[in-house]
Structure formats: C-alpha cells, structure tokens
CSV table of C-alpha atoms in Angstrom, one decimal:
chain,number,residue,atom,x,y,z
A,883,MET,CA,1.0,-56.6,-26.0
A,884,THR,CA,2.0,-59.3,-23.5
A,885,GLY,CA,-0.3,-61.8,-25.1
A,886,GLY,CA,1.3,-61.0,-28.4
A,887,ALA,CA,4.8,-61.6,-27.1
A,888,LEU,CA,3.7,-64.9,-25.5
A,889,SER,CA,2.1,-65.9,-28.8
A,890,ASP,CA,5.3,-65.3,-30.7
A,891,ARG,CA,7.3,-67.5,-28.3
A,892,VAL,CA,4.8,-70.3,-28.6
A,893,HIS,CA,4.7,-69.9,-32.4
A,894,ALA,CA,8.5,-70.1,-32.6
A,895,ARG,CA,8.5,-73.3,-30.5
A,896,LEU,CA,5.5,-75.2,-31.9
A,897,GLY,CA,5.0,-73.6,-35.3
A,898,THR,CA,1.3,-72.8,-34.5
A,899,ARG,CA,-0.7,-70.2,-32.5
A,900,ALA,CA,-3.7,-72.5,-32.1
A,901,PRO,CA,-3.2,-73.3,-28.4
A,902,LEU,CA,-3.2,-69.7,-27.4
A,903,ILE,CA,-6.1,-68.8,-29.7
A,904,LEU,CA,-8.3,-71.6,-28.3
A,905,GLY,CA,-7.0,-71.2,-24.8
A,906,GLY,CA,-7.4,-67.5,-24.7
A,907,ALA,CA,-11.0,-67.7,-26.1
A,908,LEU,CA,-11.9,-70.4,-23.6
A,909,VAL,CA,-10.6,-68.4,-20.6
A,910,ALA,CA,-12.3,-65.2,-21.8
A,911,THR,CA,-15.6,-67.0,-22.5
A,912,LEU,CA,-15.7,-68.7,-19.1
A,913,ALA,CA,-14.7,-65.5,-17.3
A,914,PHE,CA,-17.4,-63.4,-19.0
A,915,ALA,CA,-20.0,-66.0,-18.3
A,916,GLY,CA,-18.7,-66.2,-14.7
A,917,THR,CA,-19.8,-62.6,-14.1
A,918,ALA,CA,-23.4,-63.8,-14.2
A,919,VAL,CA,-22.9,-66.1,-11.1
A,920,VAL,CA,-20.6,-64.0,-8.9
A,921,HIS,CA,-22.0,-61.3,-6.8
A,922,SER,CA,-19.2,-59.8,-4.7
A,923,PRO,CA,-17.2,-56.8,-6.1
A,924,ALA,CA,-14.0,-58.7,-5.7
A,925,GLY,CA,-15.4,-61.6,-7.7
A,926,LEU,CA,-16.6,-59.3,-10.5
A,927,ILE,CA,-13.2,-57.6,-10.7
A,928,ALA,CA,-11.4,-60.9,-10.8
A,929,ALA,CA,-13.7,-62.2,-13.6
A,930,ALA,CA,-13.3,-59.0,-15.6
A,931,ALA,CA,-9.5,-59.1,-15.2
A,932,LEU,CA,-9.4,-62.8,-16.3
A,933,TYR,CA,-11.6,-62.0,-19.3
A,934,GLN,CA,-9.2,-59.2,-20.4
A,935,VAL,CA,-6.2,-61.6,-20.0
A,936,GLY,CA,-7.9,-64.3,-22.1
A,937,LEU,CA,-9.1,-61.8,-24.7
A,938,GLY,CA,-5.7,-60.2,-25.0
A,939,VAL,CA,-4.0,-63.6,-25.5
A,940,MET,CA,-6.5,-64.6,-28.2
A,941,LEU,CA,-6.5,-61.3,-30.1
A,942,GLY,CA,-2.7,-61.0,-29.9
A,943,SER,CA,-2.5,-64.4,-31.6
A,944,VAL,CA,-5.2,-63.8,-34.1
A,945,SER,CA,-3.7,-60.5,-35.2
A,946,ALA,CA,-0.5,-62.2,-36.3
A,947,LEU,CA,-2.4,-64.5,-38.7
A,948,LEU,CA,-2.7,-61.6,-41.2
A,949,PRO,CA,1.0,-61.3,-42.1
A,950,GLU,CA,1.5,-65.1,-41.8
A,951,TYR,CA,-1.3,-66.3,-44.1
A,952,VAL,CA,-2.2,-63.4,-46.4
A,953,ARG,CA,-0.1,-62.4,-49.4
A,954,SER,CA,0.8,-58.7,-49.6
A,955,GLU,CA,-1.3,-58.1,-52.7
A,956,MET,CA,-4.4,-59.2,-50.8
A,957,LEU,CA,-3.8,-57.3,-47.6
A,958,GLY,CA,-6.1,-54.4,-48.5
A,959,ARG,CA,-9.1,-56.5,-49.2
A,960,VAL,CA,-8.6,-58.8,-46.2
A,961,SER,CA,-8.1,-55.7,-44.0
A,962,ALA,CA,-11.3,-54.3,-45.4
A,963,ALA,CA,-13.1,-57.6,-44.6
A,964,MET,CA,-11.8,-57.3,-41.0
A,965,GLY,CA,-13.1,-53.7,-40.9
A,966,VAL,CA,-16.6,-54.9,-41.9
A,967,GLY,CA,-16.4,-57.5,-39.2
A,968,VAL,CA,-15.6,-54.8,-36.6
A,969,LEU,CA,-18.7,-52.8,-37.7
A,970,LEU,CA,-20.9,-55.8,-37.8
A,971,GLY,CA,-19.8,-56.9,-34.3
A,972,GLN,CA,-20.6,-53.4,-33.0
A,973,VAL,CA,-24.0,-53.5,-34.5
A,974,LEU,CA,-24.9,-57.0,-33.3
A,975,GLY,CA,-23.4,-56.3,-29.9
A,976,GLY,CA,-25.6,-53.2,-29.6
A,977,VAL,CA,-28.7,-55.0,-30.7
A,978,SER,CA,-28.0,-58.0,-28.4
A,979,GLY,CA,-27.3,-55.8,-25.5
A,980,GLY,CA,-30.6,-53.9,-26.1
A,981,LEU,CA,-32.6,-57.1,-26.3
A,982,LEU,CA,-31.1,-58.4,-23.1
A,983,VAL,CA,-30.9,-55.2,-21.1
A,984,THR,CA,-33.9,-56.3,-18.9
A,985,ASN,CA,-32.3,-59.6,-18.1
A,986,VAL,CA,-28.6,-58.9,-17.6
A,987,ARG,CA,-27.7,-62.3,-16.0
A,988,THR,CA,-29.1,-64.2,-19.0
A,989,GLY,CA,-27.1,-61.9,-21.3
A,990,PHE,CA,-23.9,-62.5,-19.5
A,991,LEU,CA,-24.5,-66.3,-19.8
A,992,ILE,CA,-25.3,-66.2,-23.5
A,993,LEU,CA,-23.3,-63.5,-25.2
A,994,PRO,CA,-19.7,-64.7,-24.5
A,995,TRP,CA,-20.1,-68.0,-26.3
A,996,PRO,CA,-19.9,-66.6,-29.9
A,997,LEU,CA,-16.3,-65.7,-29.0
A,998,LEU,CA,-15.3,-69.3,-28.4
A,999,ILE,CA,-17.3,-70.5,-31.5
A,1000,SER,CA,-15.5,-67.9,-33.7
A,1001,ALA,CA,-12.1,-69.1,-32.4
A,1002,LEU,CA,-13.0,-72.7,-33.3
A,1003,MET,CA,-14.2,-71.5,-36.7
A,1004,VAL,CA,-10.9,-69.7,-37.3
A,1005,LEU,CA,-8.8,-72.7,-36.4
A,1006,GLY,CA,-11.0,-74.9,-38.6
A,1007,LEU,CA,-10.6,-72.6,-41.6
A,1008,LEU,CA,-6.8,-72.5,-41.1
A,1009,ARG,CA,-6.3,-76.3,-41.1
A,1010,GLY,CA,-4.5,-77.3,-44.2
A,1011,LEU,CA,-3.4,-73.8,-45.1
A,1012,ARG,CA,0.3,-73.0,-45.2
A,1013,THR,CA,1.8,-69.8,-43.9
A,1014,SER,CA,3.7,-67.5,-46.2
A,1015,HIS,CA,7.0,-68.5,-44.5
A,1016,ALA,CA,8.2,-70.9,-41.9
A,1017,PRO,CA,7.9,-69.9,-38.2
A,1018,GLY,CA,10.7,-67.6,-37.2
A,1019,ALA,CA,12.3,-67.7,-40.6
A,1020,ALA,CA,13.2,-64.6,-42.6
A,1021,PRO,CA,11.1,-64.1,-45.7
A,1022,GLU,CA,12.5,-64.6,-49.1
A,1023,PRO,CA,14.1,-61.5,-50.7
A,1024,ASP,CA,11.2,-61.0,-53.1
A,1025,GLU,CA,8.8,-61.1,-50.1
A,1026,ALA,CA,10.8,-58.4,-48.3
A,1027,ALA,CA,10.7,-56.3,-51.4
A,1028,THR,CA,7.0,-56.7,-51.9
A,1029,SER,CA,6.1,-55.8,-48.4
A,1030,GLY,CA,8.3,-52.7,-48.5
A,1031,ALA,CA,10.4,-53.7,-45.6
A,1032,PRO,CA,14.2,-53.3,-45.9
A,1033,GLU,CA,16.1,-56.5,-46.1
A,1034,ALA,CA,18.1,-55.5,-43.0
A,1035,ASP,CA,15.0,-55.6,-40.9
A,1036,ALA,CA,13.8,-59.0,-42.2
A,1037,VAL,CA,15.3,-60.9,-39.3
A,1038,THR,CA,14.0,-62.4,-36.1
A,1039,VAL,CA,14.6,-60.1,-33.2
A,1040,ARG,CA,13.2,-60.8,-29.8
A,1041,GLY,CA,12.9,-58.5,-26.9
A,1042,PRO,CA,10.6,-56.0,-25.1
A,1043,TRP,CA,8.4,-53.8,-27.3
A,1044,TRP,CA,10.2,-50.6,-26.2
A,1045,ARG,CA,13.3,-51.8,-28.0
A,1046,ILE,CA,11.6,-51.6,-31.4
A,1047,GLY,CA,13.9,-49.2,-33.2
A,1048,ASP,CA,12.1,-48.9,-36.6
A,1049,ALA,CA,11.1,-45.2,-37.2
A,1050,THR,CA,8.4,-46.2,-39.7
A,1051,PHE,CA,6.7,-48.4,-37.1
A,1052,TRP,CA,6.5,-45.5,-34.5
A,1053,TRP,CA,5.4,-42.9,-37.1
A,1054,ILE,CA,2.4,-45.2,-38.0
A,1055,PHE,CA,1.7,-45.7,-34.3
A,1056,ILE,CA,1.5,-42.0,-33.6
A,1057,ALA,CA,-0.5,-41.3,-36.8
A,1058,ARG,CA,-3.0,-44.0,-35.8
A,1059,ALA,CA,-3.3,-42.8,-32.2
A,1060,LEU,CA,-3.9,-39.2,-33.3
A,1061,PHE,CA,-6.6,-40.3,-35.8
A,1062,ILE,CA,-8.5,-42.3,-33.2
A,1063,LEU,CA,-8.1,-39.7,-30.6
A,1064,GLY,CA,-9.5,-36.9,-32.7
A,1065,LEU,CA,-12.4,-38.9,-34.1
A,1066,TYR,CA,-13.4,-40.3,-30.8
A,1067,MET,CA,-13.2,-37.0,-29.0
A,1068,ALA,CA,-15.9,-35.7,-31.4
A,1069,THR,CA,-18.1,-38.8,-31.6
A,1070,GLN,CA,-18.1,-39.6,-27.9
A,1071,TYR,CA,-19.2,-36.1,-27.1
A,1072,LEU,CA,-22.0,-35.8,-29.7
A,1073,LEU,CA,-24.7,-36.2,-27.1
A,1074,PHE,CA,-23.4,-33.3,-25.0
A,1075,THR,CA,-22.9,-31.3,-28.1
A,1076,LEU,CA,-26.5,-31.8,-29.0
A,1077,THR,CA,-28.0,-31.1,-25.6
A,1078,ASP,CA,-25.6,-28.5,-24.1
A,1079,HIS,CA,-24.3,-26.7,-27.3
A,1080,LEU,CA,-27.3,-26.9,-29.6
A,1081,HIS,CA,-29.8,-27.0,-26.7
A,1082,LEU,CA,-31.9,-29.9,-28.0
A,1083,SER,CA,-34.1,-31.9,-25.7
A,1084,SER,CA,-32.8,-35.3,-24.6
A,1085,ALA,CA,-35.5,-37.0,-26.7
A,1086,ARG,CA,-34.6,-35.0,-29.8
A,1087,ALA,CA,-30.9,-35.6,-29.2
A,1088,GLY,CA,-31.5,-39.3,-29.0
A,1089,GLN,CA,-33.3,-39.3,-32.4
A,1090,ILE,CA,-30.4,-37.4,-33.9
A,1091,LEU,CA,-27.9,-39.8,-32.4
A,1092,SER,CA,-29.8,-42.8,-33.9
A,1093,ILE,CA,-29.8,-41.2,-37.3
A,1094,SER,CA,-26.1,-40.4,-36.9
A,1095,SER,CA,-25.3,-43.9,-36.0
A,1096,VAL,CA,-27.0,-45.2,-39.2
A,1097,LEU,CA,-25.2,-42.6,-41.4
A,1098,PHE,CA,-21.9,-43.4,-39.8
A,1099,ALA,CA,-22.3,-47.2,-40.3
A,1100,VAL,CA,-23.5,-46.9,-43.9
A,1101,THR,CA,-20.7,-44.5,-45.0
A,1102,SER,CA,-18.1,-46.5,-43.1
A,1103,THR,CA,-19.2,-49.8,-44.8
A,1104,VAL,CA,-19.1,-48.2,-48.3
A,1105,PHE,CA,-15.7,-46.8,-47.9
A,1106,ILE,CA,-14.3,-49.9,-46.3
A,1107,LEU,CA,-15.4,-52.0,-49.3
A,1108,VAL,CA,-14.1,-49.5,-51.8
A,1109,SER,CA,-10.8,-48.5,-50.1
A,1110,GLY,CA,-9.5,-52.0,-49.4
A,1111,SER,CA,-9.8,-53.2,-52.9
A,1112,LEU,CA,-8.6,-49.9,-54.4
A,1113,SER,CA,-5.6,-49.9,-52.2
A,1114,ASP,CA,-4.5,-53.4,-53.4
A,1115,ARG,CA,-5.0,-52.3,-57.0
A,1116,LEU,CA,-3.0,-49.1,-56.7
A,1117,LYS,CA,-0.5,-50.7,-54.3
A,1118,ARG,CA,-0.8,-47.6,-52.1
A,1119,ARG,CA,-1.7,-47.4,-48.4
A,1120,LYS,CA,-0.6,-44.0,-47.1
A,1121,PRO,CA,-3.0,-41.8,-49.3
A,1122,PHE,CA,-6.0,-43.7,-47.9
A,1123,VAL,CA,-4.8,-43.4,-44.3
A,1124,ALA,CA,-3.9,-39.7,-44.6
A,1125,GLY,CA,-7.1,-39.0,-46.5
A,1126,GLY,CA,-9.1,-40.4,-43.5
A,1127,SER,CA,-7.5,-37.9,-41.2
A,1128,LEU,CA,-8.1,-35.0,-43.6
A,1129,LEU,CA,-11.8,-36.1,-44.1
A,1130,VAL,CA,-12.3,-35.7,-40.3
A,1131,THR,CA,-10.7,-32.3,-40.5
A,1132,VAL,CA,-13.0,-31.2,-43.3
A,1133,GLY,CA,-16.0,-32.6,-41.4
A,1134,SER,CA,-15.1,-30.5,-38.4
A,1135,VAL,CA,-15.3,-27.2,-40.3
A,1136,PRO,CA,-19.2,-26.8,-40.3
A,1137,MET,CA,-19.4,-27.4,-36.6
A,1138,LEU,CA,-16.6,-24.9,-36.0
A,1139,LEU,CA,-18.1,-22.1,-38.2
A,1140,HIS,CA,-21.8,-22.6,-37.8
A,1141,PRO,CA,-22.9,-25.3,-35.3
A,1142,SER,CA,-26.2,-27.0,-36.3
A,1143,VAL,CA,-27.9,-30.4,-36.7
A,1144,ILE,CA,-26.9,-30.3,-40.4
A,1145,GLY,CA,-23.3,-29.7,-39.3
A,1146,ILE,CA,-23.6,-32.8,-37.0
A,1147,PHE,CA,-24.8,-34.9,-39.9
A,1148,ALA,CA,-22.0,-33.5,-42.2
A,1149,PHE,CA,-19.4,-34.5,-39.6
A,1150,VAL,CA,-20.9,-37.9,-39.1
A,1151,VAL,CA,-21.0,-38.7,-42.8
A,1152,LEU,CA,-17.5,-37.5,-43.4
A,1153,GLY,CA,-16.3,-39.1,-40.2
A,1154,GLY,CA,-17.9,-42.4,-41.2
A,1155,ALA,CA,-16.2,-42.1,-44.6
A,1156,ALA,CA,-12.9,-41.4,-42.9
A,1157,PHE,CA,-13.2,-44.3,-40.5
A,1158,GLY,CA,-14.1,-46.6,-43.4
A,1159,ALA,CA,-11.1,-45.5,-45.5
A,1160,TYR,CA,-8.8,-45.7,-42.6
A,1161,ILE,CA,-9.8,-49.0,-41.0
A,1162,ALA,CA,-9.8,-50.7,-44.4
A,1163,VAL,CA,-6.2,-49.9,-45.2
A,1164,ASP,CA,-4.7,-49.2,-41.8
A,1165,GLN,CA,-4.4,-52.9,-40.9
A,1166,ALA,CA,-2.6,-53.6,-44.2
A,1167,LEU,CA,-0.3,-50.6,-43.6
A,1168,MET,CA,0.6,-51.9,-40.1
A,1169,VAL,CA,1.4,-55.3,-41.6
A,1170,ASP,CA,3.6,-53.7,-44.2
A,1171,ALA,CA,5.4,-51.8,-41.4
A,1172,LEU,CA,6.3,-54.8,-39.3
A,1173,PRO,CA,10.0,-54.3,-38.6
A,1174,THR,CA,10.8,-58.0,-37.9
A,1175,VAL,CA,9.6,-61.5,-38.7
A,1176,GLY,CA,9.6,-63.2,-35.4
A,1177,ASN,CA,7.6,-60.7,-33.4
A,1178,ASN,CA,4.4,-60.3,-35.5
A,1179,ALA,CA,2.0,-60.7,-32.7
A,1180,ARG,CA,4.0,-58.5,-30.3
A,1181,ASP,CA,4.4,-55.7,-32.8
A,1182,LEU,CA,0.8,-55.7,-34.0
A,1183,GLY,CA,-0.3,-55.7,-30.3
A,1184,VAL,CA,1.8,-52.5,-29.8
A,1185,LEU,CA,0.1,-50.9,-32.8
A,1186,GLY,CA,-3.2,-52.1,-31.5
A,1187,ALA,CA,-2.6,-50.0,-28.4
A,1188,ALA,CA,-2.7,-47.0,-30.6
A,1189,THR,CA,-6.4,-47.6,-30.9
A,1190,SER,CA,-7.3,-48.7,-27.3
A,1191,LEU,CA,-5.3,-46.1,-25.4
A,1192,PRO,CA,-6.7,-43.0,-27.3
A,1193,GLY,CA,-10.2,-44.5,-27.2
A,1194,ALA,CA,-9.9,-44.7,-23.4
A,1195,PHE,CA,-8.6,-41.1,-23.0
A,1196,ALA,CA,-10.8,-39.5,-25.6
A,1197,PRO,CA,-13.7,-38.6,-23.3
A,1198,ALA,CA,-11.5,-37.0,-20.8
A,1199,ALA,CA,-9.6,-35.1,-23.5
A,1200,ALA,CA,-12.9,-33.9,-25.0
A,1201,GLY,CA,-14.1,-32.7,-21.6
A,1202,LEU,CA,-10.9,-30.8,-21.1
A,1203,ALA,CA,-11.2,-29.2,-24.5
A,1204,VAL,CA,-14.8,-28.2,-24.0
A,1205,THR,CA,-14.0,-26.7,-20.6
A,1206,SER,CA,-11.1,-24.7,-22.0
A,1207,VAL,CA,-12.3,-23.6,-25.5
A,1208,GLY,CA,-16.0,-24.5,-25.7
A,1209,TYR,CA,-17.8,-26.9,-28.0
A,1210,SER,CA,-16.8,-25.1,-31.2
A,1211,GLY,CA,-13.3,-25.1,-30.0
A,1212,LEU,CA,-13.6,-28.9,-29.5
A,1213,PHE,CA,-14.0,-29.3,-33.2
A,1214,ALA,CA,-11.0,-27.0,-33.8
A,1215,VAL,CA,-8.9,-29.2,-31.5
A,1216,VAL,CA,-10.1,-32.3,-33.4
A,1217,ALA,CA,-9.2,-30.7,-36.7
A,1218,VAL,CA,-5.7,-29.9,-35.5
A,1219,ILE,CA,-5.1,-33.4,-34.1
A,1220,GLU,CA,-6.2,-35.0,-37.4
A,1221,ILE,CA,-3.9,-32.7,-39.4
A,1222,LEU,CA,-1.0,-33.7,-37.1
A,1223,GLY,CA,-1.9,-37.3,-37.7
A,1224,ALA,CA,-1.7,-36.9,-41.5
A,1225,VAL,CA,1.6,-35.0,-41.2
A,1226,CYS,CA,3.1,-37.9,-39.2
A,1227,LEU,CA,2.7,-40.1,-42.2
A,1228,LEU,CA,5.3,-38.0,-44.0
A,1229,GLY,CA,7.8,-39.7,-41.7
A,1230,VAL,CA,6.8,-43.1,-43.2
A,1231,ARG,CA,9.4,-43.2,-46.0
A,1232,ARG,CA,9.8,-46.9,-46.9
A,1233,LEU,CA,6.1,-47.6,-47.5
A,1234,LYS,CA,3.8,-46.1,-50.2
C-alpha cells in the first residue's frame, strides 16, 4: 500500500511510473540474489525485508497500469490474461524450485532475474502507448459513466488509505478477503485432511495432492479464459465473482456430508473453477470500483491486501476450525465464509 501511494505521487509529478517499476524490480532482484551470499541471520532478514520493499514498490506501480492503459470494455479479458500469468508463474516457480532444491544457493542467484527482465519488458511494451487520461486528471464524463463510477467520485483525492470513504470499495474488499480466506483454509489444509481425517499414508496423500494440483490448475485456466471474455461481452462483473464464492460452497458439501478422496477431487475441481472465474473478473471489478483517479496504485494496493492478509492467516484459521469443530466442520466453516463473501456483493450497488 505504501509503494502504491508513493507511485501515485511520482506519477502525478512526472507523468510516468517507470522509475518506480524499474527501481523496485532492481532492488528486489538484487536483494533476492543477495540472500545467496549472506550467511548471518541479520543479513538474511535485511535482504528479505529489502526484497519485500522493492517488490511492493514495483507491484504497486504495475497494478495501476490496468486502469490507466486498458479501456473498460477490455478489462475482463486483460484481467483474465493476468490470472493466467499468476497460474503460470506458480507452476514455473514450483518447477524451478524443485529443480534447484538440491542447490539452493544457485537457485537464489538465478531465479530473481526474470523479475527484472519482466519489468524491462513491461516498460518496453508501454513505450509509445498513451494512457486513457492525463495523470491526475479527472476522466471524461463518458468514461466515468462507462466505468460505473459516480461523477462525484471522479476527482483526485490524496490522503491515507483509511480515509477512503467509498462503500462500494470496502464491500469489494471484504468480499475478496472472505473468498480468499475460505478457499485457502481448505486448500492449505488438504494434506492434513488426507492424512489425519481420511487416514491415508503420506505417500498416497502426496499422490492425491499431485493429482489435485493438476485438476485445480486445469479447471482454473479454463474458467479464467471463459469468464474474462464473457464478462466483457455481458458487461457484468458481480455474477462471476459471487458465483466463484458459491462454487466453493457447493464444493464443500461432499466433504461435509461424506468425506472421501472423491470428495476431495470434487472440491478441488469446483474450487479451481471458482478461483478461475473469480480471478478473471475480480481485477476488472476492482478497477471499476476505484473511487478516485489520482490514487489508483494506492487503492489497488489496499484491495490487494484483501488477498495477502487472508492468505497469511488462513492456515491458523483452518487449524483453529479443525481444533474446534473437526475436519468436516472445517468445510462447513469454509461454506459459511464463502456465502458471507457472496452476500457482501449485495452492498455493491453502483457496479453490475
């Protein structure tokens, strides 16, 4: 969020976010590579902290490019492409980590450089392109109408994130946080569900997890590609986002009523479909919900926290649920959380 706010200030002064995109990527890359050559705990902590700072500045700046360069009627498709990029990055990261697990130092020296290369590619692709409106300027009336934002909100308002007073913005924040929390509570506890609840061996559980990962990736990719384009065509965002939450709810039912490996596969397939439908349209919905023009990076950074924070707390929340109501109860809790997430979208009134 801090990186996003800084990016907005630089953008207002210089009319570009390039210095922070490139500078953040360079700092993050060098800090990540630096973990291969430092050996003290203090050095590792400092390098990790510096990496997070650089990454936050870069991502905060990159996130603002979507509302600045992409027309509203293309947001769903571009959001879907970003979703595919997230899945592809997870797959390639996992494969690369597996290949270099026996030589960690080499991995730390090699793996960070694609981050810097990708930043350079983004800046190269953006050269010569014009933003949809001038830095810090209010959009034209037709743009405000197209995006669904009220004309009164289409002004530059600077200040800390906690002063964002737009109700639609915060309803989307809560809905997103609940969707991620519920889904991650179930998926991050699948191994323990297989071994402790279904009493499978570690080897068998590993096989099931491998198959589940493939099923999740395939269904996510299919629904990402379909949902983004369909959302643009129908000019609707909320049904896809709410539908993602409800799909996770439906997927929880087999594990709640009759826990089995088939139930796990059913949850993974429906969860993958939900994640795909959600991530394909959610980014577009967040852009549509931006309450002001001059704070794009800051506001998208706040909405991004609705993913990172629930993801960090999901394992602890899942452990608490299992301790309190058992593994079947965990999936009941997940279903309730997802329903609440879908209900929150009822508060989003100025967007479709």
